[in-house]
Coordinates of C-alpha atoms in Angstrom, one line a residue:
Chain A
X252 CA -65.9 -170.5 -36.9
X253 CA -62.9 -172.8 -37.3
X254 CA -62.5 -176.3 -36.2
X255 CA -62.1 -176.7 -32.4
X256 CA -59.9 -179.3 -30.8
X257 CA -61.5 -181.8 -28.6
X258 CA -58.8 -183.6 -26.8
X259 CA -59.4 -184.7 -23.2
X260 CA -55.8 -184.5 -21.8
X261 CA -55.6 -180.9 -22.9
X262 CA -58.1 -180.0 -20.2
X263 CA -55.4 -180.5 -17.7
X264 CA -53.2 -177.9 -19.3
X265 CA -55.3 -175.1 -17.8
X266 CA -54.7 -176.2 -14.2
X267 CA -51.0 -176.6 -15.0
X268 CA -50.8 -173.1 -16.5
X269 CA -52.9 -171.4 -13.8
X270 CA -50.7 -173.0 -11.1
X271 CA -47.6 -171.9 -12.9
X272 CA -49.0 -168.4 -13.1
X273 CA -49.8 -168.4 -9.3
X274 CA -46.2 -169.5 -8.6
X275 CA -44.9 -166.6 -10.7
X276 CA -47.1 -164.2 -8.7
X277 CA -45.6 -165.7 -5.5
X278 CA -42.1 -165.3 -6.9
X279 CA -42.9 -161.6 -7.6
X280 CA -44.2 -161.0 -4.1
X281 CA -41.2 -162.7 -2.5
X282 CA -38.9 -160.4 -4.5
X283 CA -41.0 -157.4 -3.5
X284 CA -40.5 -158.2 0.2
X285 CA -36.8 -158.7 -0.4
X286 CA -36.6 -155.4 -2.1
X287 CA -38.4 -153.4 0.6
X288 CA -36.7 -155.2 3.5
X289 CA -33.2 -154.9 2.0
X290 CA -33.3 -151.8 -0.2
X291 CA -29.9 -152.3 -1.9
X292 CA -29.0 -153.2 -5.5
X293 CA -32.4 -151.7 -6.4
X294 CA -31.7 -151.4 -10.1
X295 CA -30.9 -155.1 -10.4
X296 CA -33.9 -156.2 -8.2
X297 CA -36.3 -154.0 -10.2
X298 CA -34.9 -155.5 -13.5
X299 CA -35.4 -159.0 -12.1
X300 CA -39.0 -158.0 -11.2
X301 CA -39.6 -156.9 -14.7
X302 CA -38.4 -160.3 -15.9
X303 CA -40.8 -162.1 -13.6
X304 CA -43.6 -159.9 -14.8
X305 CA -42.7 -160.8 -18.5
X306 CA -42.7 -164.5 -17.5
X307 CA -46.2 -164.0 -16.0
X308 CA -47.4 -162.2 -19.1
X309 CA -46.3 -165.1 -21.3
X310 CA -48.2 -167.6 -19.2
X311 CA -51.3 -165.4 -19.4
X312 CA -51.1 -165.2 -23.1
X313 CA -50.6 -168.9 -23.3
X314 CA -53.8 -169.4 -21.3
X315 CA -55.7 -167.1 -23.6
X316 CA -54.4 -168.8 -26.7
X317 CA -55.3 -172.2 -25.3
X318 CA -58.8 -170.9 -24.5
X319 CA -59.3 -169.7 -28.0
X320 CA -58.3 -173.0 -29.5
X321 CA -59.8 -175.5 -27.0
X322 CA -63.5 -176.2 -26.9
X323 CA -64.0 -178.3 -23.8
X324 CA -62.4 -177.2 -20.6
X325 CA -63.1 -178.4 -17.0
X326 CA -64.1 -175.0 -16.0
X327 CA -66.1 -172.5 -18.1
X328 CA -63.8 -170.5 -20.4
X329 CA -64.9 -167.3 -18.8
X330 CA -63.9 -168.5 -15.3
X331 CA -60.4 -169.4 -16.6
X332 CA -59.9 -166.1 -18.4
X333 CA -61.2 -164.1 -15.4
X334 CA -58.9 -165.9 -13.1
X335 CA -55.9 -165.6 -15.4
X336 CA -56.5 -161.9 -15.8
X337 CA -56.9 -161.4 -12.0
X338 CA -53.6 -163.2 -11.3
X339 CA -52.0 -161.1 -14.0
X340 CA -53.3 -157.9 -12.4
X341 CA -51.7 -158.9 -9.0
X342 CA -48.3 -159.3 -10.6
X343 CA -48.8 -156.0 -12.6
X344 CA -49.3 -154.0 -9.4
X345 CA -46.4 -155.8 -7.7
X346 CA -44.1 -155.0 -10.6
X347 CA -45.5 -151.6 -11.1
X348 CA -44.7 -150.5 -7.6
X349 CA -41.2 -151.9 -7.8
X350 CA -40.7 -149.9 -11.1
X351 CA -42.1 -146.8 -9.4
X352 CA -39.7 -147.1 -6.5
X353 CA -36.9 -146.9 -9.1
X354 CA -38.5 -144.2 -11.3
X355 CA -39.2 -142.0 -8.2
X356 CA -35.6 -142.4 -7.0
X357 CA -36.9 -143.5 -3.6
X358 CA -33.9 -143.4 -1.2
X359 CA -35.2 -145.7 1.5
X360 CA -38.2 -147.9 2.2
X361 CA -40.3 -147.6 5.4
X362 CA -42.4 -149.6 7.8
X363 CA -45.7 -149.1 5.9
X364 CA -44.1 -150.4 2.7
X365 CA -42.7 -153.4 4.4
X366 CA -46.0 -154.2 6.2
X367 CA -47.9 -153.9 2.9
X368 CA -45.4 -156.0 1.0
X369 CA -45.7 -158.7 3.6
X370 CA -49.5 -158.6 3.5
X371 CA -49.2 -159.0 -0.3
X372 CA -46.8 -162.0 0.2
X373 CA -49.1 -163.8 2.6
X374 CA -52.2 -163.1 0.4
X375 CA -50.6 -164.5 -2.8
X376 CA -49.6 -167.6 -0.9
X377 CA -53.3 -168.1 0.0
X378 CA -54.3 -167.4 -3.6
X379 CA -51.8 -169.9 -4.8
X380 CA -53.2 -172.5 -2.4
X381 CA -56.7 -171.9 -3.6
X382 CA -55.6 -172.1 -7.3
X383 CA -54.1 -175.5 -6.5
X384 CA -57.3 -176.5 -4.8
X385 CA -59.5 -176.0 -7.9
X386 CA -57.8 -178.9 -9.9
X387 CA -59.9 -181.5 -8.0
X388 CA -62.1 -179.4 -5.8
X389 CA -62.0 -182.2 -3.3
X390 CA -61.8 -179.7 -0.4
X391 CA -64.0 -176.7 -1.3
X392 CA -64.0 -175.7 2.3
X393 CA -60.2 -175.2 2.3
X394 CA -60.5 -173.0 -0.8
X395 CA -63.3 -171.0 0.9
X396 CA -61.2 -170.5 4.0
X397 CA -58.2 -169.3 2.0
X398 CA -60.4 -166.8 0.2
X399 CA -61.9 -165.5 3.5
X400 CA -58.3 -165.1 4.8
X401 CA -57.4 -163.0 1.7
X402 CA -60.4 -160.8 2.3
X403 CA -59.2 -160.4 5.9
X404 CA -55.7 -159.4 4.8
X405 CA -57.1 -156.9 2.4
X406 CA -59.0 -155.2 5.2
X407 CA -55.8 -155.0 7.2
X408 CA -53.9 -153.5 4.2
X409 CA -56.6 -150.9 3.9
X410 CA -56.1 -149.9 7.5
X411 CA -52.3 -149.8 7.0
X412 CA -52.8 -147.6 4.0
X413 CA -55.1 -145.2 5.9
X414 CA -52.6 -144.8 8.7
X415 CA -49.6 -144.4 6.3
X416 CA -51.4 -141.7 4.3
X417 CA -52.5 -139.9 7.5
X418 CA -48.9 -140.0 8.7
X419 CA -47.6 -138.9 5.4
X420 CA -49.6 -135.7 5.5
X421 CA -48.0 -134.7 8.8
X422 CA -44.8 -134.0 6.7
X423 CA -44.8 -130.9 4.7
X424 CA -42.8 -132.0 1.7
X425 CA -45.2 -132.1 -1.2
X426 CA -42.9 -134.0 -3.6
X427 CA -42.3 -136.7 -1.0
X428 CA -46.1 -136.9 -0.5
X429 CA -46.7 -137.4 -4.2
X430 CA -44.1 -140.2 -4.4
X431 CA -45.0 -142.1 -1.3
X432 CA -48.7 -141.8 -1.7
X433 CA -48.5 -143.5 -5.1
X434 CA -46.4 -146.3 -3.8
X435 CA -48.6 -146.9 -0.7
X436 CA -51.7 -146.8 -2.9
X437 CA -50.3 -149.2 -5.5
X438 CA -49.2 -151.7 -2.8
X439 CA -52.7 -151.6 -1.3
X440 CA -54.2 -152.1 -4.8
X441 CA -52.2 -155.3 -5.1
X442 CA -54.1 -156.7 -2.1
X443 CA -57.3 -155.5 -3.7
X444 CA -56.4 -157.6 -6.8
X445 CA -55.7 -160.5 -4.5
X446 CA -59.2 -160.1 -3.2
X447 CA -60.6 -160.1 -6.8
X448 CA -58.7 -163.3 -7.5
X449 CA -60.0 -164.8 -4.3
X450 CA -63.6 -163.9 -5.1
X451 CA -63.3 -165.6 -8.5
X452 CA -61.8 -168.7 -6.9
X453 CA -64.5 -168.8 -4.3
X454 CA -67.2 -168.6 -7.1
X455 CA -65.5 -171.5 -8.9
X456 CA -65.4 -173.6 -5.7
X457 CA -69.1 -173.0 -5.0
X458 CA -70.1 -173.7 -8.6
X459 CA -68.2 -176.8 -9.1
X460 CA -68.5 -178.5 -5.7
Chain B
X124 CA -71.1 -179.5 -11.4
X125 CA -73.3 -179.8 -8.3
X126 CA -77.1 -180.0 -8.1
X127 CA -78.8 -176.6 -8.8
X128 CA -81.9 -175.5 -7.1
X129 CA -84.9 -174.8 -9.2
X130 CA -87.5 -173.1 -7.1
X131 CA -89.6 -170.4 -8.6
X132 CA -90.1 -168.1 -5.6
X133 CA -86.4 -167.9 -5.3
X134 CA -86.3 -165.8 -8.5
X135 CA -87.9 -163.0 -6.6
X136 CA -85.0 -162.9 -4.2
X137 CA -82.8 -161.1 -6.7
X138 CA -85.1 -158.2 -7.1
X139 CA -85.4 -158.0 -3.3
X140 CA -81.7 -158.0 -2.9
X141 CA -80.9 -155.6 -5.7
X142 CA -83.5 -153.1 -4.3
X143 CA -82.1 -153.5 -0.8
X144 CA -78.6 -152.8 -2.2
X145 CA -79.9 -149.7 -4.1
X146 CA -81.5 -148.5 -0.9
X147 CA -78.2 -148.9 0.9
X148 CA -76.5 -146.8 -1.8
X149 CA -79.1 -144.1 -1.3
X150 CA -78.4 -144.2 2.5
X151 CA -74.7 -143.7 1.8
X152 CA -75.3 -140.8 -0.6
X153 CA -77.7 -139.2 2.0
X154 CA -75.0 -139.5 4.7
X155 CA -72.4 -138.0 2.3
X156 CA -74.5 -134.9 1.7
X157 CA -75.0 -134.6 5.4
X158 CA -71.3 -134.9 6.0
X159 CA -70.2 -132.3 3.4
X160 CA -73.1 -129.9 4.4
X161 CA -72.5 -130.1 8.1
X162 CA -68.8 -131.0 8.5
X163 CA -69.0 -131.8 12.2
X164 CA -68.6 -135.0 14.2
X165 CA -66.6 -136.2 11.2
X166 CA -65.1 -139.2 12.8
X167 CA -68.5 -140.6 13.8
X168 CA -70.1 -139.9 10.4
X169 CA -67.2 -141.5 8.6
X170 CA -67.5 -144.6 10.9
X171 CA -71.2 -144.7 10.1
X172 CA -70.4 -144.6 6.4
X173 CA -68.0 -147.5 6.8
X174 CA -70.9 -149.5 8.5
X175 CA -73.2 -148.7 5.5
X176 CA -70.5 -149.8 3.1
X177 CA -70.1 -153.1 5.0
X178 CA -73.9 -153.5 4.8
X179 CA -73.8 -153.0 1.1
X180 CA -70.9 -155.5 0.8
X181 CA -72.9 -158.2 2.6
X182 CA -75.8 -157.7 0.2
X183 CA -73.5 -157.9 -2.8
X184 CA -72.0 -161.2 -1.5
X185 CA -75.4 -162.6 -0.8
X186 CA -76.4 -161.8 -4.5
X187 CA -73.2 -163.5 -5.8
X188 CA -73.8 -166.5 -3.6
X189 CA -77.4 -166.9 -4.7
X190 CA -76.3 -166.6 -8.3
X191 CA -73.9 -169.4 -7.8
X192 CA -76.5 -171.6 -6.3
X193 CA -79.6 -170.8 -8.3
X194 CA -80.0 -172.0 -11.9
X195 CA -83.0 -170.1 -13.1
X196 CA -83.3 -166.3 -12.6
X197 CA -85.6 -163.8 -14.2
X198 CA -82.7 -162.0 -15.6
X199 CA -79.5 -163.5 -17.0
X200 CA -77.0 -164.2 -14.2
X201 CA -74.5 -161.9 -15.9
X202 CA -76.9 -159.0 -15.9
X203 CA -77.5 -159.5 -12.2
X204 CA -73.9 -159.8 -11.3
X205 CA -72.9 -156.7 -13.4
X206 CA -75.7 -154.6 -11.8
X207 CA -74.8 -155.8 -8.3
X208 CA -71.1 -155.0 -8.9
X209 CA -72.0 -151.5 -10.4
X210 CA -74.1 -150.7 -7.3
X211 CA -71.3 -151.9 -5.1
X212 CA -68.9 -149.6 -6.9
X213 CA -71.0 -146.5 -6.4
X214 CA -71.1 -147.1 -2.6
X215 CA -67.3 -147.9 -2.6
X216 CA -66.6 -144.5 -4.1
X217 CA -69.0 -142.7 -1.7
X218 CA -67.4 -144.4 1.3
X219 CA -63.9 -144.0 -0.1
X220 CA -64.3 -140.3 -0.4
X221 CA -65.7 -140.0 3.1
X222 CA -62.7 -142.0 4.5
X223 CA -60.4 -139.8 2.5
X224 CA -61.8 -136.6 4.0
X225 CA -60.9 -138.1 7.4
X226 CA -57.5 -139.5 6.4
X227 CA -56.5 -136.3 4.8
X228 CA -57.6 -134.3 7.9
X229 CA -59.7 -132.1 5.7
X230 CA -60.6 -129.1 7.8
X231 CA -63.6 -127.9 5.9
X232 CA -65.7 -128.8 2.9
X233 CA -66.4 -126.4 0.0
X234 CA -69.0 -125.6 -2.6
X235 CA -67.6 -128.1 -5.2
X236 CA -67.8 -131.0 -2.7
X237 CA -71.4 -130.1 -1.8
X238 CA -72.4 -129.7 -5.4
X239 CA -70.8 -133.1 -6.3
X240 CA -72.3 -134.8 -3.3
X241 CA -75.8 -133.5 -4.2
X242 CA -75.4 -134.7 -7.8
X243 CA -74.5 -138.1 -6.5
X244 CA -77.5 -138.1 -4.2
X245 CA -79.9 -137.2 -7.0
X246 CA -78.2 -139.8 -9.3
X247 CA -78.5 -142.7 -6.9
X248 CA -82.2 -141.9 -6.3
X249 CA -82.7 -142.2 -10.1
X250 CA -80.7 -145.4 -10.1
X251 CA -82.8 -146.8 -7.2
X252 CA -86.0 -146.0 -9.2
X253 CA -84.7 -147.8 -12.2
X254 CA -83.7 -150.8 -10.1
X255 CA -87.3 -150.9 -8.7
X256 CA -88.6 -150.7 -12.3
X257 CA -86.9 -153.9 -13.5
X258 CA -88.9 -156.2 -11.3
X259 CA -91.9 -156.0 -13.7
X260 CA -90.5 -153.9 -16.5
X261 CA -94.1 -152.7 -17.0
X262 CA -92.8 -149.2 -17.7
X263 CA -89.5 -149.5 -19.7
X264 CA -89.8 -145.9 -20.8
X265 CA -89.7 -144.7 -17.2
X266 CA -86.5 -146.8 -16.6
X267 CA -85.0 -145.3 -19.8
X268 CA -85.8 -141.8 -18.8
X269 CA -84.2 -142.3 -15.4
X270 CA -81.0 -143.6 -17.1
X271 CA -80.9 -140.6 -19.5
X272 CA -81.2 -138.3 -16.4
X273 CA -78.3 -140.1 -14.7
X274 CA -76.2 -139.5 -17.8
X275 CA -77.2 -135.9 -17.8
X276 CA -76.2 -135.5 -14.1
X277 CA -72.8 -137.2 -14.8
X278 CA -72.1 -134.6 -17.5
X279 CA -72.9 -131.8 -15.0
X280 CA -70.6 -133.4 -12.4
X281 CA -67.9 -133.6 -15.1
X282 CA -68.2 -129.8 -15.6
X283 CA -68.2 -129.1 -11.8
X284 CA -65.0 -131.2 -11.5
X285 CA -63.3 -129.3 -14.3
X286 CA -64.1 -125.9 -12.8
X287 CA -63.1 -127.1 -9.3
X288 CA -59.7 -128.4 -10.5
X289 CA -59.0 -125.3 -12.5
X290 CA -59.9 -123.2 -9.4
X291 CA -57.8 -125.4 -7.2
X292 CA -54.7 -124.7 -9.3
X293 CA -55.0 -121.0 -8.7
X294 CA -53.9 -121.7 -5.2
X295 CA -50.2 -122.4 -4.7
X296 CA -50.3 -124.9 -1.8
X297 CA -49.3 -128.2 -3.4
X298 CA -50.4 -130.3 -0.4
X299 CA -53.9 -128.8 -0.5
X300 CA -54.0 -129.5 -4.2
X301 CA -53.0 -133.1 -3.7
X302 CA -55.7 -133.6 -1.1
X303 CA -58.6 -131.8 -2.7
X304 CA -57.9 -133.1 -6.2
X305 CA -58.3 -136.7 -5.0
X306 CA -61.5 -135.8 -3.2
X307 CA -63.1 -134.0 -6.2
X308 CA -62.0 -136.7 -8.6
X309 CA -63.4 -139.5 -6.4
X310 CA -66.7 -137.7 -6.0
X311 CA -66.9 -137.3 -9.8
X312 CA -66.0 -141.0 -10.2
X313 CA -69.0 -141.9 -8.0
X314 CA -71.2 -140.2 -10.7
X315 CA -69.4 -142.2 -13.4
X316 CA -70.3 -145.4 -11.5
X317 CA -73.9 -144.2 -11.4
X318 CA -73.7 -143.9 -15.2
X319 CA -72.3 -147.4 -15.5
X320 CA -75.2 -148.8 -13.4
X321 CA -77.7 -146.8 -15.4
X322 CA -76.3 -148.2 -18.7
X323 CA -76.7 -151.7 -17.4
X324 CA -80.2 -151.0 -16.3
X325 CA -81.0 -149.5 -19.7
X326 CA -79.7 -152.6 -21.4
X327 CA -81.9 -154.8 -19.1
X328 CA -84.9 -152.7 -19.9
X329 CA -84.4 -152.9 -23.7
X330 CA -83.6 -156.6 -23.6
X331 CA -86.6 -157.7 -21.5
X332 CA -89.3 -155.3 -22.7
Chain C
X49 CA -88.2 -161.2 -23.5
X50 CA -89.3 -159.2 -26.6
X51 CA -89.2 -160.4 -30.2
X52 CA -85.7 -160.3 -31.7
X53 CA -85.0 -159.2 -35.2
X54 CA -83.5 -161.9 -37.5
X55 CA -82.3 -160.1 -40.6
X56 CA -79.1 -161.1 -42.3
X57 CA -78.0 -157.8 -43.8
X58 CA -78.2 -156.3 -40.4
X59 CA -75.1 -158.4 -39.5
X60 CA -73.0 -156.1 -41.6
X61 CA -74.0 -153.1 -39.5
X62 CA -71.7 -154.1 -36.7
X63 CA -68.6 -154.0 -38.9
X64 CA -69.8 -150.7 -40.3
X65 CA -70.2 -149.2 -36.9
X66 CA -67.0 -150.6 -35.5
X67 CA -65.0 -149.2 -38.4
X68 CA -66.7 -145.9 -38.0
X69 CA -65.8 -145.9 -34.3
X70 CA -62.2 -146.8 -35.1
X71 CA -62.0 -143.9 -37.6
X72 CA -63.3 -141.6 -34.9
X73 CA -60.6 -142.8 -32.6
X74 CA -58.0 -142.1 -35.3
X75 CA -59.5 -138.6 -35.8
X76 CA -59.1 -138.0 -32.0
X77 CA -55.5 -139.2 -32.1
X78 CA -54.7 -137.0 -35.1
X79 CA -56.1 -133.9 -33.3
X80 CA -54.1 -134.8 -30.1
X81 CA -50.8 -134.8 -32.1
X82 CA -51.8 -131.5 -33.7
X83 CA -52.6 -130.1 -30.2
X84 CA -49.3 -131.1 -28.6
X85 CA -47.2 -130.2 -31.7
X86 CA -48.8 -126.8 -32.2
X87 CA -50.0 -125.8 -28.8
X88 CA -52.0 -122.7 -29.9
X89 CA -55.8 -122.1 -30.0
X90 CA -55.9 -124.6 -27.2
X91 CA -59.5 -123.9 -26.2
X92 CA -60.8 -124.4 -29.7
X93 CA -58.9 -127.6 -30.2
X94 CA -60.0 -129.0 -26.9
X95 CA -63.6 -128.2 -27.7
X96 CA -63.2 -129.9 -31.1
X97 CA -61.8 -132.9 -29.2
X98 CA -64.9 -133.0 -27.0
X99 CA -67.0 -133.0 -30.1
X100 CA -65.1 -136.0 -31.5
X101 CA -65.5 -137.8 -28.2
X102 CA -69.3 -137.2 -28.3
X103 CA -69.4 -138.6 -31.8
X104 CA -67.5 -141.7 -30.6
X105 CA -70.0 -142.0 -27.7
X106 CA -72.9 -142.0 -30.0
X107 CA -71.5 -144.7 -32.2
X108 CA -70.8 -146.8 -29.0
X109 CA -74.4 -146.4 -27.9
X110 CA -75.6 -147.3 -31.3
X111 CA -73.6 -150.5 -31.2
X112 CA -74.9 -151.4 -27.8
X113 CA -78.5 -150.7 -28.8
X114 CA -78.1 -152.8 -32.0
X115 CA -76.6 -155.6 -29.8
X116 CA -79.7 -155.5 -27.5
X117 CA -82.1 -155.8 -30.5
X118 CA -80.3 -158.1 -32.9
X119 CA -80.1 -161.8 -32.2
X120 CA -77.7 -163.1 -34.7
X121 CA -74.4 -161.4 -35.3
X122 CA -71.3 -162.6 -37.2
X123 CA -69.3 -162.3 -34.0
X124 CA -70.4 -163.2 -30.6
X125 CA -72.3 -160.3 -28.9
X126 CA -69.8 -160.2 -26.1
X127 CA -66.9 -159.8 -28.6
X128 CA -68.5 -156.9 -30.2
X129 CA -69.4 -155.2 -26.9
X130 CA -65.9 -155.7 -25.5
X131 CA -64.3 -154.3 -28.7
X132 CA -66.7 -151.3 -28.8
X133 CA -66.0 -150.6 -25.1
X134 CA -62.2 -150.8 -25.7
X135 CA -62.3 -148.4 -28.6
X136 CA -64.5 -146.1 -26.5
X137 CA -61.9 -146.2 -23.7
X138 CA -59.0 -145.2 -26.0
X139 CA -60.9 -142.1 -27.2
X140 CA -61.9 -141.3 -23.6
X141 CA -58.2 -141.2 -22.5
X142 CA -57.3 -139.1 -25.6
X143 CA -60.1 -136.6 -24.9
X144 CA -59.5 -136.7 -21.1
X145 CA -55.8 -135.7 -21.6
X146 CA -56.7 -132.9 -23.9
X147 CA -59.3 -131.6 -21.4
X148 CA -56.7 -131.9 -18.6
X149 CA -54.2 -129.8 -20.5
X150 CA -56.8 -127.1 -20.6
X151 CA -58.1 -127.5 -17.0
X152 CA -54.5 -127.5 -15.7
X153 CA -53.7 -124.4 -17.7
X154 CA -50.7 -126.1 -19.2
X155 CA -48.6 -123.3 -20.8
X156 CA -46.6 -125.4 -23.2
X157 CA -46.2 -129.0 -24.3
X158 CA -42.9 -131.0 -24.2
X159 CA -41.0 -133.8 -25.9
X160 CA -42.5 -136.5 -23.8
X161 CA -46.1 -135.4 -24.6
X162 CA -45.3 -135.2 -28.3
X163 CA -43.6 -138.6 -28.3
X164 CA -46.5 -140.2 -26.4
X165 CA -49.1 -138.6 -28.6
X166 CA -47.4 -139.9 -31.7
X167 CA -47.2 -143.4 -30.2
X168 CA -50.9 -143.2 -29.6
X169 CA -51.5 -142.0 -33.2
X170 CA -49.5 -144.9 -34.7
X171 CA -51.2 -147.4 -32.4
X172 CA -54.7 -146.4 -33.2
X173 CA -53.9 -146.6 -37.0
X174 CA -52.8 -150.2 -36.3
X175 CA -56.0 -150.8 -34.3
X176 CA -58.1 -149.3 -37.1
X177 CA -56.4 -151.6 -39.6
X178 CA -57.1 -154.7 -37.4
X179 CA -60.8 -153.6 -37.0
X180 CA -61.1 -153.4 -40.8
X181 CA -59.5 -156.9 -41.0
X182 CA -62.2 -158.7 -38.9
X183 CA -65.0 -158.1 -41.5
X184 CA -63.8 -161.0 -43.6
X185 CA -60.9 -162.4 -41.6
X186 CA -59.3 -163.4 -44.9
X187 CA -55.9 -162.4 -43.5
X188 CA -55.7 -163.3 -39.8
X189 CA -52.0 -163.1 -39.9
X190 CA -52.2 -159.4 -40.9
X191 CA -54.5 -158.7 -37.9
X192 CA -52.1 -160.6 -35.6
X193 CA -49.1 -158.6 -36.8
X194 CA -50.9 -155.3 -36.2
X195 CA -51.7 -156.5 -32.7
X196 CA -48.1 -157.4 -32.0
X197 CA -47.1 -154.0 -33.2
X198 CA -49.6 -152.3 -30.8
X199 CA -48.1 -154.3 -28.0
X200 CA -44.6 -153.2 -29.0
X201 CA -45.7 -149.6 -29.1
X202 CA -47.2 -149.8 -25.7
X203 CA -43.9 -151.1 -24.3
X204 CA -42.1 -148.1 -25.9
X205 CA -44.7 -145.7 -24.4
X206 CA -44.1 -147.4 -21.0
X207 CA -40.4 -146.6 -21.3
X208 CA -41.1 -143.0 -22.4
X209 CA -43.4 -142.5 -19.4
X210 CA -40.7 -143.9 -17.0
X211 CA -38.1 -141.5 -18.3
X212 CA -40.5 -138.6 -18.3
X213 CA -41.5 -139.2 -14.7
X214 CA -37.9 -139.6 -13.6
X215 CA -37.0 -136.4 -15.4
X216 CA -40.0 -134.6 -13.9
X217 CA -38.9 -135.4 -10.3
X218 CA -35.6 -133.6 -11.0
X219 CA -37.6 -130.4 -10.9
X220 CA -38.6 -129.1 -7.5
X221 CA -42.0 -127.5 -8.3
X222 CA -44.6 -129.8 -6.8
X223 CA -47.5 -128.2 -8.6
X224 CA -45.9 -128.8 -12.0
X225 CA -45.1 -132.3 -11.0
X226 CA -48.8 -132.9 -10.1
X227 CA -50.0 -131.6 -13.4
X228 CA -47.5 -133.1 -15.8
X229 CA -47.5 -136.5 -14.0
X230 CA -51.3 -136.8 -14.6
X231 CA -50.9 -135.8 -18.3
X232 CA -48.0 -138.2 -18.9
X233 CA -49.8 -141.1 -17.1
X234 CA -53.0 -140.5 -19.0
X235 CA -51.3 -140.5 -22.4
X236 CA -49.6 -143.7 -21.5
X237 CA -52.9 -145.2 -20.4
X238 CA -54.3 -144.4 -23.9
X239 CA -51.7 -146.8 -25.3
X240 CA -52.6 -149.4 -22.6
X241 CA -56.2 -149.1 -23.9
X242 CA -54.9 -149.6 -27.5
X243 CA -53.3 -152.8 -26.2
X244 CA -56.5 -154.0 -24.7
X245 CA -58.3 -153.4 -28.0
X246 CA -55.5 -155.2 -29.8
X247 CA -55.8 -158.2 -27.5
X248 CA -59.6 -158.4 -28.1
X249 CA -59.0 -158.2 -31.9
X250 CA -56.3 -160.9 -31.7
X251 CA -58.7 -163.1 -29.9
X252 CA -61.4 -162.6 -32.5
X253 CA -58.9 -163.3 -35.3
X254 CA -57.9 -166.6 -33.6
X255 CA -61.4 -167.7 -32.8
X256 CA -62.9 -167.0 -36.2
X257 CA -60.1 -168.0 -38.6

């Protein structure tokens, strides 16, 4: 095994990078809401989303690379890599759904998509707040409350999905069903990924407080 | 990092909780078989399933919380958390399929669903037996045999799925295909999750015997 | 916990097994290309694929079993198990898609399938080369370059999938859409799994060079 760096100020870099990644996820969620609420200039917005996703990817890779080179971190390496990967997953689903809307030539968005996108947006803001809270863990209760809120939002999204699917099957156009079912499900999966990130953040808060 | 508790009797709590979780999974599988064999009062049965799933969720969270607070456990923390998460996944797929039957307004169940549900039921009983076996690991061979049996059952389920899908595509109603394909696939995924749990249990048995 | 074996030459076994597994994945990818390019004797080829997949499974299980019994390995146990599991996943998707072609009674393959299968084939050869490189890690830059290439190929596959899906929805036969969409998506997922394996290999190269 090679020589590992042992430099105290480098520890701070992980919090900087994780916060930057959480901000990128929020940026993606904001664009998603904009896309579904004002479904115009779709191609441009979807391309912008892809750029945001690439930005997020680069931050994730930087976190991994730092983890492989740095020996001492304030958190355990596995906690950092699990959190980075969970944040990355949220953005992947946000971007993936936007790409799908374009690939599927969706002509217009609907209430269920808007509702789900807004739930994603509120969830990622809570996740971002919790990520910012782990730098000092001065207020673990605040982190915990944000995580409980993300779990609550995921349950709501689950209900929205159920109703949207049930409603979808009242139509008889199979091709529309195939397209919209994928989009609804992927939007709901984004809130599942928020829940995964929240669970990891809650673990970190309990462990280090 | 905060102060960790170091109390021997607390070690036992993980076996108690894991067994309680395995029992909840069995309860869910029993209800699934009841649902597909007697497809009446669907709404009530599906609601009951959701309650069982919430029960399982609470046990999973209790295990994670105990893991974050307890320093010494009989197994390695990661083994416990992987096993808890695998048991949770089984129940999620069982519940998810039941919810889907309701959301999709499935009018009647069929032989493939009944066969798959019964394979899930037999698998989770084997998993439950293996979970009970890791408390003392007096009989690692028995654990190993149960895990081999779960793998065998998963292979059978895979074959049932293949035939069900092939049969499904002989019909020409795309919407029915969309609905039933999801349900068959999710039932089969539940047996995959049983296999995952069995592989973790088999690892534990080898490591600690 | 039982007695662990501590025998130096045993360390080499992990590299032997991982290389053998990578070769099996390449064998599966070669057969996949053969299947989609010459879509005849489908049943026999699909059965042969299943045999290759079983071969791969056995190597994976052997790796896990060795990991549970051996204390000292050249890599960290978790690195080996993550890599073995990633290689296993690639083969699962290759085999799964072949089985699906048969289950779905696909009558002929198309350009998108051939393109995707060839991208998988080139990717797994890069993965195999990187696996062979970790035995000595004399040339970490070569490993790194192969991993970057796998990432590049995955991006191309993502584009091929997008175009194939978009093209697919210009047809109006819902049942064909259901079938081909699954097959395209699973082929693309195989290249995702190649990327996962490449990321793990890249981590190992950085850590141990």
